[in-house]
Tab-separated table of C-alpha atoms in Angstrom:
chain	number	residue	atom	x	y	z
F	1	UNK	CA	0.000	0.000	0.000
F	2	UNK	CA	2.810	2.519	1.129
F	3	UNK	CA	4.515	1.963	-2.260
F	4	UNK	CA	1.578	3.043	-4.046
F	5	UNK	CA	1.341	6.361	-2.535
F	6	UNK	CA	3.076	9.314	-3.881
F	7	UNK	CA	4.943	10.257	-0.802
F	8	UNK	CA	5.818	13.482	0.647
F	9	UNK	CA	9.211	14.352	-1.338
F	10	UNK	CA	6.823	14.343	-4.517
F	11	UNK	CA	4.020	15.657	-2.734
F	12	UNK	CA	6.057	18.742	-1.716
F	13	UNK	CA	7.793	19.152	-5.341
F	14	UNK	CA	3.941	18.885	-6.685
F	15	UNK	CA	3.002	21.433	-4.140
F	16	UNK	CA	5.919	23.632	-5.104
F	17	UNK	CA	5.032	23.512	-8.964
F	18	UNK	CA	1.157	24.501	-8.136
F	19	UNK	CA	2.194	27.748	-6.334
F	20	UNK	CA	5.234	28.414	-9.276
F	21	UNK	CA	2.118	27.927	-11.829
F	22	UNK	CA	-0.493	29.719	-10.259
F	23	UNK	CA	1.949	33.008	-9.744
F	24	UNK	CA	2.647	32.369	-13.264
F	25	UNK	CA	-0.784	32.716	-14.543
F	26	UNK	CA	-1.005	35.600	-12.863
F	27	UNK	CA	1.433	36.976	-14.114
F	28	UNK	CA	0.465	36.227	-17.453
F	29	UNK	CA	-3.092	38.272	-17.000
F	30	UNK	CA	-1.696	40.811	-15.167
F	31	UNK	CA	0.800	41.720	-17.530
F	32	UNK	CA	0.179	44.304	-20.366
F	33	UNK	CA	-2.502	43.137	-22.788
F	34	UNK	CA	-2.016	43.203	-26.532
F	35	UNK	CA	-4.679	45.774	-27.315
F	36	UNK	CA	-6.427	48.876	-26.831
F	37	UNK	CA	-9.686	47.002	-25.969
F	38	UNK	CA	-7.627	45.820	-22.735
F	39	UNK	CA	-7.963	42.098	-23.466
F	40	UNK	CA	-5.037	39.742	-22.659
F	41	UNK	CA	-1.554	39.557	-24.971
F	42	UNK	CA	-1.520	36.011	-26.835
F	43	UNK	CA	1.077	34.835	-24.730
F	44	UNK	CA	-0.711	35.371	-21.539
F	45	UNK	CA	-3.658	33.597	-22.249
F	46	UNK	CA	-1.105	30.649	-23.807
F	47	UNK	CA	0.502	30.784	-20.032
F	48	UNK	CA	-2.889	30.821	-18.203
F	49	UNK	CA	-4.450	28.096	-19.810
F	50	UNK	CA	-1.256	25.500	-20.053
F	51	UNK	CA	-0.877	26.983	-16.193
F	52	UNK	CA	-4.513	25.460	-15.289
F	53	UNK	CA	-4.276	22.176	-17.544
F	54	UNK	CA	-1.661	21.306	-15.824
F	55	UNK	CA	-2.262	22.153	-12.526
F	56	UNK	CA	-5.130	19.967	-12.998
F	57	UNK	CA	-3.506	17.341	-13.999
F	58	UNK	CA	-0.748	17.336	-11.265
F	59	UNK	CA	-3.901	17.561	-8.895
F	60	UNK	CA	-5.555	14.437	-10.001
F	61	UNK	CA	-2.522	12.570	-10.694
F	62	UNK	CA	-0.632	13.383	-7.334
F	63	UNK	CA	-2.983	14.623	-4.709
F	64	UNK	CA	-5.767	12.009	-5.540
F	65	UNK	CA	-3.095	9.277	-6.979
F	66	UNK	CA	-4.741	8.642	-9.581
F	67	UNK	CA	-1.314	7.356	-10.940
F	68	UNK	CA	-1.525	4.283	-8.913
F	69	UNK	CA	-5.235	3.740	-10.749
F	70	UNK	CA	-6.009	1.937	-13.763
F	71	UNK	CA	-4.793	3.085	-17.304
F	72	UNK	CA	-8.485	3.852	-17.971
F	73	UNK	CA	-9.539	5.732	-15.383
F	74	UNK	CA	-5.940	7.836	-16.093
F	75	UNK	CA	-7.418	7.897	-19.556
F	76	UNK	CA	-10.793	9.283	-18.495
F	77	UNK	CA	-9.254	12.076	-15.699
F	78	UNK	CA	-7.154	13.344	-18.476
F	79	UNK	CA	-9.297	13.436	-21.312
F	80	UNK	CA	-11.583	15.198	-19.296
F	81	UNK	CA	-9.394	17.936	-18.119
F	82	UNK	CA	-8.233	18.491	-21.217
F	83	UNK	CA	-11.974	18.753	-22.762
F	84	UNK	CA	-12.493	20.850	-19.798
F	85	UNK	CA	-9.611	23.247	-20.451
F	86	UNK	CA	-10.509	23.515	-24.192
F	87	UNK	CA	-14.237	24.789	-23.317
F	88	UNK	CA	-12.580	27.586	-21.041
F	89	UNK	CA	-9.906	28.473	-23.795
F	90	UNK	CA	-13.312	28.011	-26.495
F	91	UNK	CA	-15.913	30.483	-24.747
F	92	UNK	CA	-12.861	32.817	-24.514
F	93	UNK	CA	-11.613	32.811	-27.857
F	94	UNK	CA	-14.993	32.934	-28.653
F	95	UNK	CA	-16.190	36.369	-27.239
F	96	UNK	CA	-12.843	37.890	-28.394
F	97	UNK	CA	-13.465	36.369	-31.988
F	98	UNK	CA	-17.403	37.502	-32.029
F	99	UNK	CA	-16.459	40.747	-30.261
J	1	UNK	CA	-4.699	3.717	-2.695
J	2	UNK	CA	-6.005	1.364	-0.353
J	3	UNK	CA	-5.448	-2.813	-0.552
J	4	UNK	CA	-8.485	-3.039	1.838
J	5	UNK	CA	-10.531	-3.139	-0.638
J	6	UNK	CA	-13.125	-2.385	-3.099
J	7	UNK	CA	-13.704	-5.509	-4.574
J	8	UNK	CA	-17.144	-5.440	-6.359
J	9	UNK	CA	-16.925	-2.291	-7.507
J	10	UNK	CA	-15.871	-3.218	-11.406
J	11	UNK	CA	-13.968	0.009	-12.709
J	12	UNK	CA	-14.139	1.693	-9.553
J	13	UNK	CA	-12.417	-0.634	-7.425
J	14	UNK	CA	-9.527	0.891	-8.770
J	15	UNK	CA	-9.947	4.404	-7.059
J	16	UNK	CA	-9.433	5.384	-3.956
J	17	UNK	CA	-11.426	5.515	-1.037
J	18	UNK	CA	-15.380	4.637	-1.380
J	19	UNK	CA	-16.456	3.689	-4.709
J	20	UNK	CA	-19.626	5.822	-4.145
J	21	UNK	CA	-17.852	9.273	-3.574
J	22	UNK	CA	-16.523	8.621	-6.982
J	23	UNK	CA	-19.987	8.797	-8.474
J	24	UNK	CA	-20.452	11.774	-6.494
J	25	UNK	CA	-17.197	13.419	-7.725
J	26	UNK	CA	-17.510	12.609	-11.188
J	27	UNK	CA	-21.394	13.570	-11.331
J	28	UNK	CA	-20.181	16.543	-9.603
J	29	UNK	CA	-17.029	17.339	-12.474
J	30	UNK	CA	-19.356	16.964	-15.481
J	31	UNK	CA	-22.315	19.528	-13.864
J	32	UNK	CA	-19.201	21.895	-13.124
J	33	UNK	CA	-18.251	21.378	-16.920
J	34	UNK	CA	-21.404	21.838	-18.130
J	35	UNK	CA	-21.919	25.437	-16.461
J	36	UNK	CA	-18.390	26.532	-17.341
J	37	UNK	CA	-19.344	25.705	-21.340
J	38	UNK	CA	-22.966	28.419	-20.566
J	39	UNK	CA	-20.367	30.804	-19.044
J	40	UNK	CA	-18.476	30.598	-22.505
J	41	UNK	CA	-21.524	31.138	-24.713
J	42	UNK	CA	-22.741	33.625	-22.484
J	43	UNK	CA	-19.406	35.520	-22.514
J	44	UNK	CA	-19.913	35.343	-26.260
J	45	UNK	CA	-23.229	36.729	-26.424
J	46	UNK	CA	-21.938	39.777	-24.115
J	47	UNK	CA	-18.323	40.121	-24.176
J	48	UNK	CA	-18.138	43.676	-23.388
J	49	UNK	CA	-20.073	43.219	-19.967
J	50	UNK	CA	-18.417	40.450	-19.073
J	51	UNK	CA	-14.851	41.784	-19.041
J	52	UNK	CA	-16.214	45.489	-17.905
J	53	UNK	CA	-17.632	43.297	-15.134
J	54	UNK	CA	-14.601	41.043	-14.585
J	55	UNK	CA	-12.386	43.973	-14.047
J	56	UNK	CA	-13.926	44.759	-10.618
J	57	UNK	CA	-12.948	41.170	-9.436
J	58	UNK	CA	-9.181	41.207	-7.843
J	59	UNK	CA	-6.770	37.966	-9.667
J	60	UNK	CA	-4.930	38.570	-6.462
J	61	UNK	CA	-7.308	37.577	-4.059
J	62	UNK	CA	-8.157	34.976	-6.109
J	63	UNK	CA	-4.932	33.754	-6.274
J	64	UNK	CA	-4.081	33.980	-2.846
J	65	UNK	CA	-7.248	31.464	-2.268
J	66	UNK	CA	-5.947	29.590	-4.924
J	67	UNK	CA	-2.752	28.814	-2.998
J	68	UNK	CA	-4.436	28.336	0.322
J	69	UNK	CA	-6.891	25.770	-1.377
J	70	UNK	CA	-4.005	23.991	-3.148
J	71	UNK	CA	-1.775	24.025	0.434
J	72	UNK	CA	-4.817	22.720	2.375
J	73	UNK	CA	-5.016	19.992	-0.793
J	74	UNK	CA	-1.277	19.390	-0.157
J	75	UNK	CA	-2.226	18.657	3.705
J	76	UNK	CA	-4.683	16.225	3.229
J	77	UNK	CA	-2.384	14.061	1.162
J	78	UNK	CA	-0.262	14.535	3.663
J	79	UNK	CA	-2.796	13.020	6.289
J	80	UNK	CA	-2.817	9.785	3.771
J	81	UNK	CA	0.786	8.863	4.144
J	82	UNK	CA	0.698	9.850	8.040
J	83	UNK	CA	-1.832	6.994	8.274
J	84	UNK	CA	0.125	4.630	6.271
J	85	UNK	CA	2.815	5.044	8.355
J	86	UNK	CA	0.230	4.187	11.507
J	87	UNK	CA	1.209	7.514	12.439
J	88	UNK	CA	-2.968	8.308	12.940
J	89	UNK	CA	-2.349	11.200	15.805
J	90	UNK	CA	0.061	13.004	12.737
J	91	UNK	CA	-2.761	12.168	10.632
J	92	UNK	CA	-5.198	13.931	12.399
J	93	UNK	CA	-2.926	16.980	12.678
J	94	UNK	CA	-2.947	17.532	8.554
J	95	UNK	CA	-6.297	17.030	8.437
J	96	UNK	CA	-6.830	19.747	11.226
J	97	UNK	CA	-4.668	21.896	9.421
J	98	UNK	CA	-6.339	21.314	5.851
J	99	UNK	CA	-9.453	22.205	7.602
J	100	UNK	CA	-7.826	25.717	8.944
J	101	UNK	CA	-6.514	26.191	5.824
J	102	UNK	CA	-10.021	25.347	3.935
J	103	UNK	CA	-11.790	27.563	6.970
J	104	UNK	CA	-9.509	30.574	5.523
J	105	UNK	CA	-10.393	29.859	1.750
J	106	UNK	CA	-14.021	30.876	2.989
J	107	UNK	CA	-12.939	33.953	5.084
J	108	UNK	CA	-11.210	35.252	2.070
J	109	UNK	CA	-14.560	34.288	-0.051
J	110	UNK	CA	-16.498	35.840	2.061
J	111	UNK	CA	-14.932	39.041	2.279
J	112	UNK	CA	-14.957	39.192	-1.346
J	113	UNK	CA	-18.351	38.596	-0.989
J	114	UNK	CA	-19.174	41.304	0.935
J	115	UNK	CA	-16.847	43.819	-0.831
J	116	UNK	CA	-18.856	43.089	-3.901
J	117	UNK	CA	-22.218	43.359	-1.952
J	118	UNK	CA	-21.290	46.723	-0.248
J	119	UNK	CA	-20.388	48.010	-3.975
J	120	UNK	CA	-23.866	46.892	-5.043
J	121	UNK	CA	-22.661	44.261	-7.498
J	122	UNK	CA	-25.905	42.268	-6.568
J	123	UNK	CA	-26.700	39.050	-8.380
J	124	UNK	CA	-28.670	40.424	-10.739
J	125	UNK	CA	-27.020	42.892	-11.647
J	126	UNK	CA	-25.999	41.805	-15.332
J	127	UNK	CA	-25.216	38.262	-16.477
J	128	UNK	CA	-21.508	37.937	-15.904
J	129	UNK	CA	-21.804	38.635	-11.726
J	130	UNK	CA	-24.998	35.746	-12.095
J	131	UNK	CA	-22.402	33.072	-13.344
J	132	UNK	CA	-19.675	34.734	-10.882
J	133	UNK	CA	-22.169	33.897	-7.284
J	134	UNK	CA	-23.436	30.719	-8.794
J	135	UNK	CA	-20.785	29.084	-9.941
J	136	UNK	CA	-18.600	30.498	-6.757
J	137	UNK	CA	-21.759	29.838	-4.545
J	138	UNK	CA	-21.884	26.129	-5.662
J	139	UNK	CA	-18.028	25.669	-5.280
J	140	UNK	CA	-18.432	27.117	-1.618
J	141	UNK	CA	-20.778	24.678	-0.875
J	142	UNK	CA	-18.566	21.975	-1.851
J	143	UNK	CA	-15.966	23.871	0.241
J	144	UNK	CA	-18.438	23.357	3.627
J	145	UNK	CA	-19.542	20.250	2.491
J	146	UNK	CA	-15.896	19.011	2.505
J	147	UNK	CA	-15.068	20.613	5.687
J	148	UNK	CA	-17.422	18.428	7.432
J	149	UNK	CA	-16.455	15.295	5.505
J	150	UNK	CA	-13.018	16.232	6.589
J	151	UNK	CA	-14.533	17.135	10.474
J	152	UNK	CA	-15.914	13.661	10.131
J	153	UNK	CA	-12.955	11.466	9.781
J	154	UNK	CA	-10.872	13.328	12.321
J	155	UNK	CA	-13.027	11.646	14.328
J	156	UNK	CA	-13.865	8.269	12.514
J	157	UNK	CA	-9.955	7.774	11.135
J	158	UNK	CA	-9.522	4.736	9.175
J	159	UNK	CA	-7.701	4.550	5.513
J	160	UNK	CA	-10.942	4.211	4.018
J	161	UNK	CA	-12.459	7.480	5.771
J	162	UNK	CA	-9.372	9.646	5.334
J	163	UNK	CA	-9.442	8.565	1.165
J	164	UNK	CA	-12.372	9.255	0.705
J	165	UNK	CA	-12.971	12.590	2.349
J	166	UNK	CA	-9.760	13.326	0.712
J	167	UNK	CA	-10.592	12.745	-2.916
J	168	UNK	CA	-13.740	15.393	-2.013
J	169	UNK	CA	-11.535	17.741	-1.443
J	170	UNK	CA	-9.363	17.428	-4.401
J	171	UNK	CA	-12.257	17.713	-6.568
J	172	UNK	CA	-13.171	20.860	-4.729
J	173	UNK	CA	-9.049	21.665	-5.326
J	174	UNK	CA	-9.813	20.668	-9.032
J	175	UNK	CA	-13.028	22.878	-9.957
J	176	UNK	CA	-11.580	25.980	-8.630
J	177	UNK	CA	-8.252	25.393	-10.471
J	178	UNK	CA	-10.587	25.445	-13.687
J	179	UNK	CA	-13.713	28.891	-11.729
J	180	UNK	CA	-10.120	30.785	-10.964
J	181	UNK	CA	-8.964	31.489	-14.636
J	182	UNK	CA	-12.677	31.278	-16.111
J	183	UNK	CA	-13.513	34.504	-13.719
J	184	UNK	CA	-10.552	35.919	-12.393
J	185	UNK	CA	-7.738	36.053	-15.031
J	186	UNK	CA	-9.096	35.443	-18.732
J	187	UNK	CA	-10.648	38.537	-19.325
């Protein structure tokens, strides 16, 4: 059972790369947009959304060890969050495109 | 992931914790899904409100209770390995401190809350601040909710227990990963 679990070395490291990403996205909508109309420079919205994806992946695969499950349910988790991160990115791109 | 197990279970035998908090979870990750593809076509339909509206929300804040959410995440794992150590009195300990940490995540909220409130941003006052209590409203829910699963097994400690009310409060982790860009920083 113990050798299953992630363990705190890599539970610390994962920890460490959610706080590094999430200042990181913030820093990529904080920083100057690449319009007048105020909206976000390509690159930022690149950084956000890679940012989040894999955040969410590191969550599922780390904190709920989803590693240690089944390739399918690995499958699953990650083909949602990536569906998941596409509809954010979509409605965005969206709004800007229609705007 | 527990050996003890969840024989029976088919596919989700191969999760952790109780089988039936999966169903939860993932019912709970597709509804969350499902309102963050309205918030797109309703950003679409209005996109000057919505990022005139988004502008009064602060990233910061919402970063900030990113972090704390994603420590208090980090905590609970932590309580896992405690217990598979038979360390349970450590165990309790990260649980009690993912619960302080998840206790903050709502101060925070509910400042924010009330900051909005006191400038009148109501609700109803256009579509983008309807999504923005909703979908924060229903995460803060899930917030409480967990706190109590969490309250629960600090009590009632057992590998099964401590799984289980920890893969709760991942998903919680998980949907605001995906509400803090969505409201805070893609605008």
């Amino acid at each position: 059972m113990k050798d299953q679990l992630p363990g705190n070395r890599r539970l610390l490291t994962t920890w460490a790369i959610l706080m590094v990403l999430t200042c990181l996205s913030l820093f990529g909508a904080l920083a100057p947009g690449g319009g007048a109309d105020a909206s976000l420079a390509w690159w930022g919205i690149v950084l956000v959304i890679v940012a989040t994806y894999y955040k969410a992946h590191r969550i599922v695969m780390v904190y709920l060890n989803l590693r240690a499950s089944s390739s399918m349910w690995r499958g699953t988790l990650v083909a949602f969050l990536l569906v998941t991160t596409l509809l954010i990115l979509g409605g965005y791109v969206l709004s800007l495109w229609v705007q | 992931m527990t050996e003890h197990s969840n024989a029976g279970w088919g596919p989700l035998s191969s999760l952790p914790g109780n089988p039936l908090m999966w169903v939860l979870i993932l019912g709970e990750l597709i509804v969350f899904s499902a309102f963050f593809a309205f918030y797109g076509v309703a950003r679409a339909g209005d996109p000057e409100t919505f990022r005139a509206s988004q502008q009064l929300l602060d990233p910061v804040a919402g970063g900030i209770n990113t972090m704390v959410l994603l420590t208090s995440g980090l905590f609970a794992a932590l309580s896992i390995e405690a217990l598979a150590r038979g360390a349970v009195k450590r165990c309790r300990q990260w649980l009690l401190a993912a619960m302080g940490l998840g206790v903050v995540f709502c101060i925070v909220k509910i400042l924010e809350y009330r900051d909005k409130i006191g400038q009148g941003l109501m609700l109803e006052t256009d579509t983008f601040f309807t999504f923005y209590y909703l979908l924060t409203g229903f995460h803060f829910a899930h917030v409480i909710f967990g706190l109590i699963l969490l309250a629960l097994v600090v009590r009632f400690t057992s590998m099964e227990n401590v799984e289980t009310a920890a893969a709760f409060w991942h998903m919680v982790d998980l949907v605001w990963i995906f509400l803090y860009p969505l409201l805070y920083l893609l605008r």
